[in-house]
Short mmCIF file of C-alpha atoms and ligand atoms in Angstrom, two decimals:
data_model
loop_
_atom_site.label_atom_id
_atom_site.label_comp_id
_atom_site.label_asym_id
_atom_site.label_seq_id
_atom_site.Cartn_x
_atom_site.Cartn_y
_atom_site.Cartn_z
CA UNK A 1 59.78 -56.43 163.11
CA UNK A 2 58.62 -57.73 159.95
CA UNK A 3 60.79 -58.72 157.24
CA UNK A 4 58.78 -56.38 154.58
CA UNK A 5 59.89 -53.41 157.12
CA UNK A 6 62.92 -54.82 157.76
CA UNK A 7 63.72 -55.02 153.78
CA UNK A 8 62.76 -51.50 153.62
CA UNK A 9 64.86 -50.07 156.60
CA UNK A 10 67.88 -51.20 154.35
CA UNK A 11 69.66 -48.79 152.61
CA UNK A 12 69.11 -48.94 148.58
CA UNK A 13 72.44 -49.40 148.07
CA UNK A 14 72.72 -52.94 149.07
CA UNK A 15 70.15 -53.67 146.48
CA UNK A 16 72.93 -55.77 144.18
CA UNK A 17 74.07 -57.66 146.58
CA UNK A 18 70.93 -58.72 148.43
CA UNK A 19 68.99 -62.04 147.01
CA UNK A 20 66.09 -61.68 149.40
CA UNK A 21 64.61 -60.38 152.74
CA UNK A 22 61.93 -63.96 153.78
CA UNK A 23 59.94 -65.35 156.81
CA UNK A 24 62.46 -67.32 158.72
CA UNK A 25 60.47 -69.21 162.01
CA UNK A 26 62.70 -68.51 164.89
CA UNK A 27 63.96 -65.00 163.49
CA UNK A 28 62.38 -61.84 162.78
CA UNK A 29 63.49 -62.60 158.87
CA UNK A 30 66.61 -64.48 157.06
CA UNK A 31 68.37 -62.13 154.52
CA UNK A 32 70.51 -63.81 152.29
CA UNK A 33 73.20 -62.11 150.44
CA UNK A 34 75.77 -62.49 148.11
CA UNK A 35 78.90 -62.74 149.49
CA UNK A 36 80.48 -60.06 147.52
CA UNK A 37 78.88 -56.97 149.64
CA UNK A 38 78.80 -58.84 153.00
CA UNK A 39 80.77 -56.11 154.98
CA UNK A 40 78.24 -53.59 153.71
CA UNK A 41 75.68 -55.54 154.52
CA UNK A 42 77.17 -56.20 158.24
CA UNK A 43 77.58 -52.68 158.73
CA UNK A 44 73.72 -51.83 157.82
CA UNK A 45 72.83 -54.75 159.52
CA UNK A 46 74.42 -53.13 162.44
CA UNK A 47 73.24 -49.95 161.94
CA UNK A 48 69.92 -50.85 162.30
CA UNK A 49 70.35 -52.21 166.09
CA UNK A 50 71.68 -55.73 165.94
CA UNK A 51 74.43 -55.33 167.54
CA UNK A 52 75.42 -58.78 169.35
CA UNK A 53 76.50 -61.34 167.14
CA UNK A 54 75.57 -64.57 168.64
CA UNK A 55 76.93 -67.30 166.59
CA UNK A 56 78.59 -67.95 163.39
CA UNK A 57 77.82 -71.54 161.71
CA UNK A 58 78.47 -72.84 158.31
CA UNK A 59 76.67 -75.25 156.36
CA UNK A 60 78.04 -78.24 154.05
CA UNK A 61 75.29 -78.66 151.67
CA UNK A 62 77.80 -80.85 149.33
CA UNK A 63 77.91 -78.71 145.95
CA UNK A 64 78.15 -75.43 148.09
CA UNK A 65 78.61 -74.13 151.28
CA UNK A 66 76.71 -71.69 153.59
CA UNK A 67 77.77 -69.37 156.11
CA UNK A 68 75.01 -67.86 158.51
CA UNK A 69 75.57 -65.37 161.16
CA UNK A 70 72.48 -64.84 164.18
CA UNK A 71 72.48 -61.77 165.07
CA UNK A 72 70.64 -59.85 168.71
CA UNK A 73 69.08 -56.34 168.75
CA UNK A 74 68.41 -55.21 172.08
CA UNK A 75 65.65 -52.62 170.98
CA UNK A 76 63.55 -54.67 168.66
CA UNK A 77 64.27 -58.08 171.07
CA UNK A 78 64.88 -60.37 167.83
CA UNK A 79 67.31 -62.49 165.76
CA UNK A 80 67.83 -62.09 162.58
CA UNK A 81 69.30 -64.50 160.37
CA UNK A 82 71.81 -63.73 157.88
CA UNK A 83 72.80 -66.22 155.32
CA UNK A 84 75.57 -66.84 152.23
CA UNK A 85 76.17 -69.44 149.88
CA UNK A 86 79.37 -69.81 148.66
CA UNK A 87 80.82 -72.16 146.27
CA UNK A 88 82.53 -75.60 147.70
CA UNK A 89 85.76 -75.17 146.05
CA UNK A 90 86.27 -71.25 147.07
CA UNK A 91 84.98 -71.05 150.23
CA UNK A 92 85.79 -67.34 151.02
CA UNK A 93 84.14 -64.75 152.84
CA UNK A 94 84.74 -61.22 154.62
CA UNK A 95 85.30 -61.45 157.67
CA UNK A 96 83.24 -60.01 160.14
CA UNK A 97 85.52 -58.60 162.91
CA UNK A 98 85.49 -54.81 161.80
CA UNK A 99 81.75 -55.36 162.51
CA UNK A 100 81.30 -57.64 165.39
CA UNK A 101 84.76 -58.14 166.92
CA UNK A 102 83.07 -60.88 168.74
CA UNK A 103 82.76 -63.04 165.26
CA UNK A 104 86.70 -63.96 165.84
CA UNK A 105 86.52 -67.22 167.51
CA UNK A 106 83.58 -68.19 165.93
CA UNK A 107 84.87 -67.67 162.53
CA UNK A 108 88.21 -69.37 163.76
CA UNK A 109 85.78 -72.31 164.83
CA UNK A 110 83.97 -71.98 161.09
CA UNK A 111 87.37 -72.46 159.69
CA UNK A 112 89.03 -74.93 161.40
CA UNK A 113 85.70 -77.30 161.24
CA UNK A 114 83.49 -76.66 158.02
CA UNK A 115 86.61 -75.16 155.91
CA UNK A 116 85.55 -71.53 155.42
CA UNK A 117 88.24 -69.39 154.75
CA UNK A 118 87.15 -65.68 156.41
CA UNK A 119 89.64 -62.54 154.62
CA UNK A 120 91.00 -60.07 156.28
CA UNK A 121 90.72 -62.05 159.71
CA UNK A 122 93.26 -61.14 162.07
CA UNK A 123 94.06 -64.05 163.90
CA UNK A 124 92.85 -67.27 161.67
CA UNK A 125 94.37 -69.91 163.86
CA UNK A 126 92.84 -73.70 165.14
CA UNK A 127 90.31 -73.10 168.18
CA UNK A 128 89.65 -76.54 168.85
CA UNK A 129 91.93 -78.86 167.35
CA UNK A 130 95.77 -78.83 167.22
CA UNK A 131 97.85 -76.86 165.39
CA UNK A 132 98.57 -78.34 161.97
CA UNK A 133 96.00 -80.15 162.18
CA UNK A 134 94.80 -81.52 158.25
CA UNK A 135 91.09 -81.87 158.40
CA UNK A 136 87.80 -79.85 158.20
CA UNK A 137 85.93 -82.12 160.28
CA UNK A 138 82.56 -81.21 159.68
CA UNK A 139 82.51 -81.60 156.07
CA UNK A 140 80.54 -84.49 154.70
CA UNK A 141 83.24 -85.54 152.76
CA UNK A 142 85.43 -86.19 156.45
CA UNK A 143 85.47 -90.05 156.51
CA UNK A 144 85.72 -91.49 160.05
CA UNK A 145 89.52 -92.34 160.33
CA UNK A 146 90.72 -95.29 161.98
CA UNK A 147 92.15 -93.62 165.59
CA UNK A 148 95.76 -94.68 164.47
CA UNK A 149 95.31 -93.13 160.85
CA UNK A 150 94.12 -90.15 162.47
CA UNK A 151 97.24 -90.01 164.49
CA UNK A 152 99.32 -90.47 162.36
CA UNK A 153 98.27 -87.83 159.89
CA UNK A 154 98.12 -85.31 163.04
CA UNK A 155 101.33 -85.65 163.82
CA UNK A 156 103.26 -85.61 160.58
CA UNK A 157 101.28 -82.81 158.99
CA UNK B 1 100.94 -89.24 228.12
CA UNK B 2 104.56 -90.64 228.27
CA UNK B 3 106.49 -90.99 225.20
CA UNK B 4 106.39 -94.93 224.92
CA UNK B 5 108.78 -97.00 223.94
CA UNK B 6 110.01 -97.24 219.97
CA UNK B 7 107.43 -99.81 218.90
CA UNK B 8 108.72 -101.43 216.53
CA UNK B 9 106.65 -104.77 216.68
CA UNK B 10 103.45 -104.88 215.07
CA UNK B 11 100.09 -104.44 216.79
CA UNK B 12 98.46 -106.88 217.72
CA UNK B 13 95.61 -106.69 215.11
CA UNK B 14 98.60 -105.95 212.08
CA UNK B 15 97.74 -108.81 210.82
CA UNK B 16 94.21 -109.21 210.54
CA UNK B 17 94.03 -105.54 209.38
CA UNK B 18 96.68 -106.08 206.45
CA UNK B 19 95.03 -109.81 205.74
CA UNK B 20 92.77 -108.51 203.15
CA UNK B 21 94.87 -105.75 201.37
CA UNK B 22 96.66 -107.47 198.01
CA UNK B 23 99.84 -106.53 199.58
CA UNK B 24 100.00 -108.36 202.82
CA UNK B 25 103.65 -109.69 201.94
CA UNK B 26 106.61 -107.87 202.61
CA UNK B 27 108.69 -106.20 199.91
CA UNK B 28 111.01 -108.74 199.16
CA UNK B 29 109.66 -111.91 199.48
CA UNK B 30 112.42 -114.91 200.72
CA UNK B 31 114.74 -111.89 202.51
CA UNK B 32 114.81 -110.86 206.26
CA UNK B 33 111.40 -109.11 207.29
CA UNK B 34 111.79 -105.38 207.73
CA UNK B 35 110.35 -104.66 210.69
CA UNK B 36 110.50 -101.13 210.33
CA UNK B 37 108.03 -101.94 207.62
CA UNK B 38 105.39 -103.52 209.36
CA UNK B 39 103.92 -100.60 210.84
CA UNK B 40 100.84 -98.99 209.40
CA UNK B 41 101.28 -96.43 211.73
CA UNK B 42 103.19 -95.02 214.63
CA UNK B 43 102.18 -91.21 216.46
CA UNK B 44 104.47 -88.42 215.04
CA UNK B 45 106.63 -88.25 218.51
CA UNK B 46 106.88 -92.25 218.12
CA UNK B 47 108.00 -92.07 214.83
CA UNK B 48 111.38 -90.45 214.78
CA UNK B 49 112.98 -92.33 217.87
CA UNK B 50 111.18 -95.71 215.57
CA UNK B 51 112.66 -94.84 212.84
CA UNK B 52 116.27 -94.14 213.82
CA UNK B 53 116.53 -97.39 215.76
CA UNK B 54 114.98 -99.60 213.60
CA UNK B 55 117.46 -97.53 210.73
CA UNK B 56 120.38 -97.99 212.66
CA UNK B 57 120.17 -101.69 213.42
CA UNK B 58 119.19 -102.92 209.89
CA UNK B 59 122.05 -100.89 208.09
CA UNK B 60 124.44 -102.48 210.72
CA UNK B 61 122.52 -105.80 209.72
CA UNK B 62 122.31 -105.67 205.82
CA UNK B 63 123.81 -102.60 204.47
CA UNK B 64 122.35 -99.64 202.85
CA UNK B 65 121.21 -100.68 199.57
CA UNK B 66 118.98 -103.31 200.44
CA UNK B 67 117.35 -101.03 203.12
CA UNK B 68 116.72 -97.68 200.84
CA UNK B 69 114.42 -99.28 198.12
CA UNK B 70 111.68 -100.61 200.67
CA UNK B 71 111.93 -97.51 202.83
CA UNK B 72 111.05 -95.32 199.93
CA UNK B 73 108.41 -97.35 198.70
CA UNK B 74 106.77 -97.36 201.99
CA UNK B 75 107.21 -93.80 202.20
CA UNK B 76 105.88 -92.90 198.45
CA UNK B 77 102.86 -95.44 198.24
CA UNK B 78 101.68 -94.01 201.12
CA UNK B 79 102.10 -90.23 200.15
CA UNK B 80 100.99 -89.79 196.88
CA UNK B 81 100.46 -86.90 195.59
CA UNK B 82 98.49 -86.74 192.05
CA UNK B 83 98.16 -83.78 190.16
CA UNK B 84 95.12 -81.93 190.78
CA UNK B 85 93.67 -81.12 187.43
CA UNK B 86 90.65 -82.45 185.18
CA UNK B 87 89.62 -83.11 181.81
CA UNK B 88 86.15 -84.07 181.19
CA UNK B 89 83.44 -85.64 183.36
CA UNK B 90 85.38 -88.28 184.50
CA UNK B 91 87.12 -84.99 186.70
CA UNK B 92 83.46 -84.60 188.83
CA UNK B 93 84.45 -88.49 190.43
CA UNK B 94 87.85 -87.53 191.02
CA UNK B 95 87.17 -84.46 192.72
CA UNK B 96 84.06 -86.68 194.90
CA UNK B 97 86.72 -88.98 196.04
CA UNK B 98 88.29 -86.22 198.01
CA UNK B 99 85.07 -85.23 199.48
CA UNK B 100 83.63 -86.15 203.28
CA UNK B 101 82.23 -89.48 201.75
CA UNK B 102 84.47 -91.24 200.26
CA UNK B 103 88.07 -89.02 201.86
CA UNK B 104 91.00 -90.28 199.42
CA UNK B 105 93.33 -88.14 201.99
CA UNK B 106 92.61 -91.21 204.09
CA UNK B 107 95.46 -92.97 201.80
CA UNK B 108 98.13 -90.13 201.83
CA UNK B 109 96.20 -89.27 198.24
CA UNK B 110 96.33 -85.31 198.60
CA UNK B 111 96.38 -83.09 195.35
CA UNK B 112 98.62 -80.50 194.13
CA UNK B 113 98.46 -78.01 192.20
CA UNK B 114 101.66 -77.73 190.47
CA UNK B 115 103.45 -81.12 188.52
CA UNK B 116 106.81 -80.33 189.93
CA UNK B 117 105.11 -81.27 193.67
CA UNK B 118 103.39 -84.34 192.49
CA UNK B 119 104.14 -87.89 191.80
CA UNK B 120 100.84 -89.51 190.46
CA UNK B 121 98.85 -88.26 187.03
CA UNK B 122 95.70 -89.10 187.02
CA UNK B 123 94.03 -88.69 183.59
CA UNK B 124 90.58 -87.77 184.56
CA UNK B 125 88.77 -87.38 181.58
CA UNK B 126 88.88 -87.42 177.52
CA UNK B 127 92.14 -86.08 175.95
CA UNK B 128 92.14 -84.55 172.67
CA UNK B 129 94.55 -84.07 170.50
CA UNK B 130 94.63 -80.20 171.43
CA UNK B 131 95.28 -80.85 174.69
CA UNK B 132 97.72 -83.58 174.40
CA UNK B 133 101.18 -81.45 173.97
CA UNK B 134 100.25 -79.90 177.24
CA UNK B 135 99.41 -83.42 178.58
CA UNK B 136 102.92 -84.44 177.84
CA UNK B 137 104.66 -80.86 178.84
CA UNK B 138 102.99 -81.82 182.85
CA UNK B 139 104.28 -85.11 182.32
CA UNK B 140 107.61 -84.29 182.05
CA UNK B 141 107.66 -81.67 184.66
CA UNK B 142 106.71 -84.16 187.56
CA UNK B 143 109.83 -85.37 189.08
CA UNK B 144 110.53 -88.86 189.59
CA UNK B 145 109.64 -91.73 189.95
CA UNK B 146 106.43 -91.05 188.83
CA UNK B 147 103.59 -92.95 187.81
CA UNK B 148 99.91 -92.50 185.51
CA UNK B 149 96.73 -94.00 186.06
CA UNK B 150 93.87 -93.73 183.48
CA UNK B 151 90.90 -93.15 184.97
CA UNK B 152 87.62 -94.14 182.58
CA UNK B 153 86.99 -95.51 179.29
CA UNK B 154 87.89 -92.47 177.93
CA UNK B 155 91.51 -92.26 179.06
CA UNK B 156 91.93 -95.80 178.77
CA UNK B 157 90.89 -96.02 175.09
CA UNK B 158 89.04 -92.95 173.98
CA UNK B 159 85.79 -94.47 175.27
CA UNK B 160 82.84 -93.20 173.42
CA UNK B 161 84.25 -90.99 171.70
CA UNK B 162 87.34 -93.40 170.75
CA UNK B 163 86.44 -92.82 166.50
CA UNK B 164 86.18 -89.07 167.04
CA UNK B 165 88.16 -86.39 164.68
CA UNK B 166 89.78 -84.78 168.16
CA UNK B 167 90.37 -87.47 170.63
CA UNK B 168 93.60 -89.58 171.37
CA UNK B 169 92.32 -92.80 171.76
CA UNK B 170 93.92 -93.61 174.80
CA UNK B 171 96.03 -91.97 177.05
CA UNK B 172 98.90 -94.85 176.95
CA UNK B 173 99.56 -93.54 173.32
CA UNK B 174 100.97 -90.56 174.90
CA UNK B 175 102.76 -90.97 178.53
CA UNK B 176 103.24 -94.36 179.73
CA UNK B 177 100.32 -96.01 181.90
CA UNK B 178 100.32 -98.14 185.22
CA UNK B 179 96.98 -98.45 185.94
CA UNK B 180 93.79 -98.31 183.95
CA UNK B 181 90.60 -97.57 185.73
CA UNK B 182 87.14 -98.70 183.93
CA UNK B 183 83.36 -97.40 184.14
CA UNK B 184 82.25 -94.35 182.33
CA UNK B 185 82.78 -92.60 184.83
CA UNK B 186 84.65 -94.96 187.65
CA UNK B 187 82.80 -94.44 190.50
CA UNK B 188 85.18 -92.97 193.32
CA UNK B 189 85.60 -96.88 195.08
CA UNK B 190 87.06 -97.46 191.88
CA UNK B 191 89.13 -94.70 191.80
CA UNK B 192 90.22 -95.72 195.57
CA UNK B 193 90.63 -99.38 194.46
CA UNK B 194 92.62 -97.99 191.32
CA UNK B 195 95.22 -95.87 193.59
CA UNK B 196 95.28 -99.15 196.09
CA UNK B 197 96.36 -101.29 193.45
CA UNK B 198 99.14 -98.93 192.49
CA UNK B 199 99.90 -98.68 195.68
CA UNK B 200 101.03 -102.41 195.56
CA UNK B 201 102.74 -102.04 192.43
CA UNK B 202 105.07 -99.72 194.25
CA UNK B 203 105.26 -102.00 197.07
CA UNK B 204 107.01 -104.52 194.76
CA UNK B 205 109.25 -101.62 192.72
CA UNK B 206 112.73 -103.29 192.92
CA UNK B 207 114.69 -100.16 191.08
S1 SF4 C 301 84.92 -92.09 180.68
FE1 SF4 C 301 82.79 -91.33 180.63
S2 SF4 C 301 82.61 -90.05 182.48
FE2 SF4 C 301 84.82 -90.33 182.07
S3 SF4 C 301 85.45 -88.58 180.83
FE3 SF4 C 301 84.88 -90.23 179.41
S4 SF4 C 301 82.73 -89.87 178.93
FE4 SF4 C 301 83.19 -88.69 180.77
#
């Protein structure tokens, strides 16, 4: 699948909302969108055959943030890439359950470690660190902590 | 095969056998040997008829109190039971120790399953702070006495991972620790030498 026929096998309404259909190596093509439309954009996505959602990962890049979902189709045998910037002090984005219910943990995992908030989720709890816990650890603004600093903070927050 | 005689002196090799263990001297140093004490081990049908005369005498010699504390230090040094669970990598040595090879069971050392039939934690592995609570929660279920040993860098002091976001640098900041166990990972004669040394810690347990 190329991503010229890819960009044409989308439906026309997602023209607002999509920034571009490109080359990506690795994956049939990355589409980036804006993060206003991204259920519709999930849904076509799905429509079209990619229907396993293999990972979730977001991306500090310092003045903004990007989430990107890989994505599996079974007929063409392909990942795609889908990709969204959005801004470093409202990190929000639509969830991706109603889609691909497998996206929970990994958006849980996106939130508790990079900071993206995901609406609509229905379970937004810490995957891999303890409850209450204050940090997004992945950020590049996450200083290493002394182990007794860190301790302290987990336990009183 | 009669039933012999209670033995109740050592064999004759007791001594060179228990020359090079650490804990060679009896429980109370300066009091009246135990006898009772003295023997690594005795066949099961040997054992009660032992035990009751070598009882009987010494609480007619000494009175109870004196008597209980090395009798169940004897009997809990040499059945310890650790808690048969594992954290990280360090969990891969623990579980080697109780293969053919290296046979912890050779010490009394058998796992369980559940805390409330075990008397030794082991901490086999990194703890994070997610797992900690839980950590604490199987603490407090063993019954006593009861006693930790933190087994590899990581569980000692967070090893290499000590400055990461998630780990508890060192399982002593959580449950209280009697022996600490290095190499990353301890190689299972370490973890043997580890429960050995404990074992002479409760050897010398007074209360
Ligand atoms: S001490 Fe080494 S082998 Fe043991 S759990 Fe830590 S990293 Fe793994």
């Amino acid at each position: 699948m190329k991503p010229e026929d890819l960009a044409r096998s989308l439906p026309p309404v997602l023209a607002p909302v999509l920034l571009g259909v490109e080359a990506f190596p690795g994956f049939a093509a990355r589409v980036r969108f804006r993060r206003e439309g991204a259920l519709d954009v999930f849904r076509a996505i799905h429509d079209l055959g990619f229907t396993h959602l293999a990972m979730i990962g977001g991306i500090d890049w310092v003045d903004h943030r990007e989430v990107i979902y890989t994505v599996w189709s079974d007929e063409a045998r392909t990942y795609l890439l889908l990709s969204t910037d959005v801004p470093a002090d409202d990190p929000r984005v639509e969830s991706a359950v109603p889609v691909w219910p497998s996206a929970n943990w990994h958006e849980r995992e996106a939130w508790e470690l990079v900071g993206i908030t995901f609406d609509h989720h229905p379970d937004l709890r810490h995957l891999l660190t303890p409850d209450g816990y204050a940090f997004h650890p992945l950020l590049r603004s996450f200083k290493i902590h002394e182990p007794e600093e860190l301790e302290v903070k987990t336990r009183h927050v | 095969m009669t039933a012999t005689p209670a033995a109740v002196a050592p064999p004759k090799n007791a001594s060179k056998v228990e020359s090079h263990r650490a804990d060679a001297e009896l429980p109370m140093a300066g009091e009246p040997a135990v006898p009772f004490l003295e023997i690594e081990a005795l066949r099961a049908r040997e054992f009660i008829p032992a035990a009751k005369e070598a009882l009987t005498d010494l609480i007619a010699e000494q009175g109870q109190s004196k008597l209980i504390r090395p009798v169940f230090n004897w009997a809990g040094r040499n059945s310890l039971f650790p808690l048969h669970w594992g954290l990280a990598c360090c969990a891969i040595e623990f579980a080697a120790a109780f293969g053919a090879r290296w046979d912890a069971e050779r010490f009394g050392v058998v796992p369980r399953s559940s805390p409330r039939q075990s008397d030794l934690m082991i901490v086999n592995g990194t703890v994070t702070w997610k797992v900690a609570h839980k950590l604490i929660t199987l603490y407090e279920q063993m019954p006593e006495p009861k006693w930790v040993i933190a087994m590899g860098n990581c569980a000692t002091g967070g090893g290499p991972f000590r400055t990461a976001y998630s780990v508890v640098p060192g399982v002593d900041k959580l449950v209280p620790v009697d022996v600490y166990i290095a190499g990353c990972p301890p190689r299972p004669e370490a973890m043997l030498d580890g429960i050995l040394l404990l074992e002479t810690l409760i050897r010398e347990r007074k209360e």
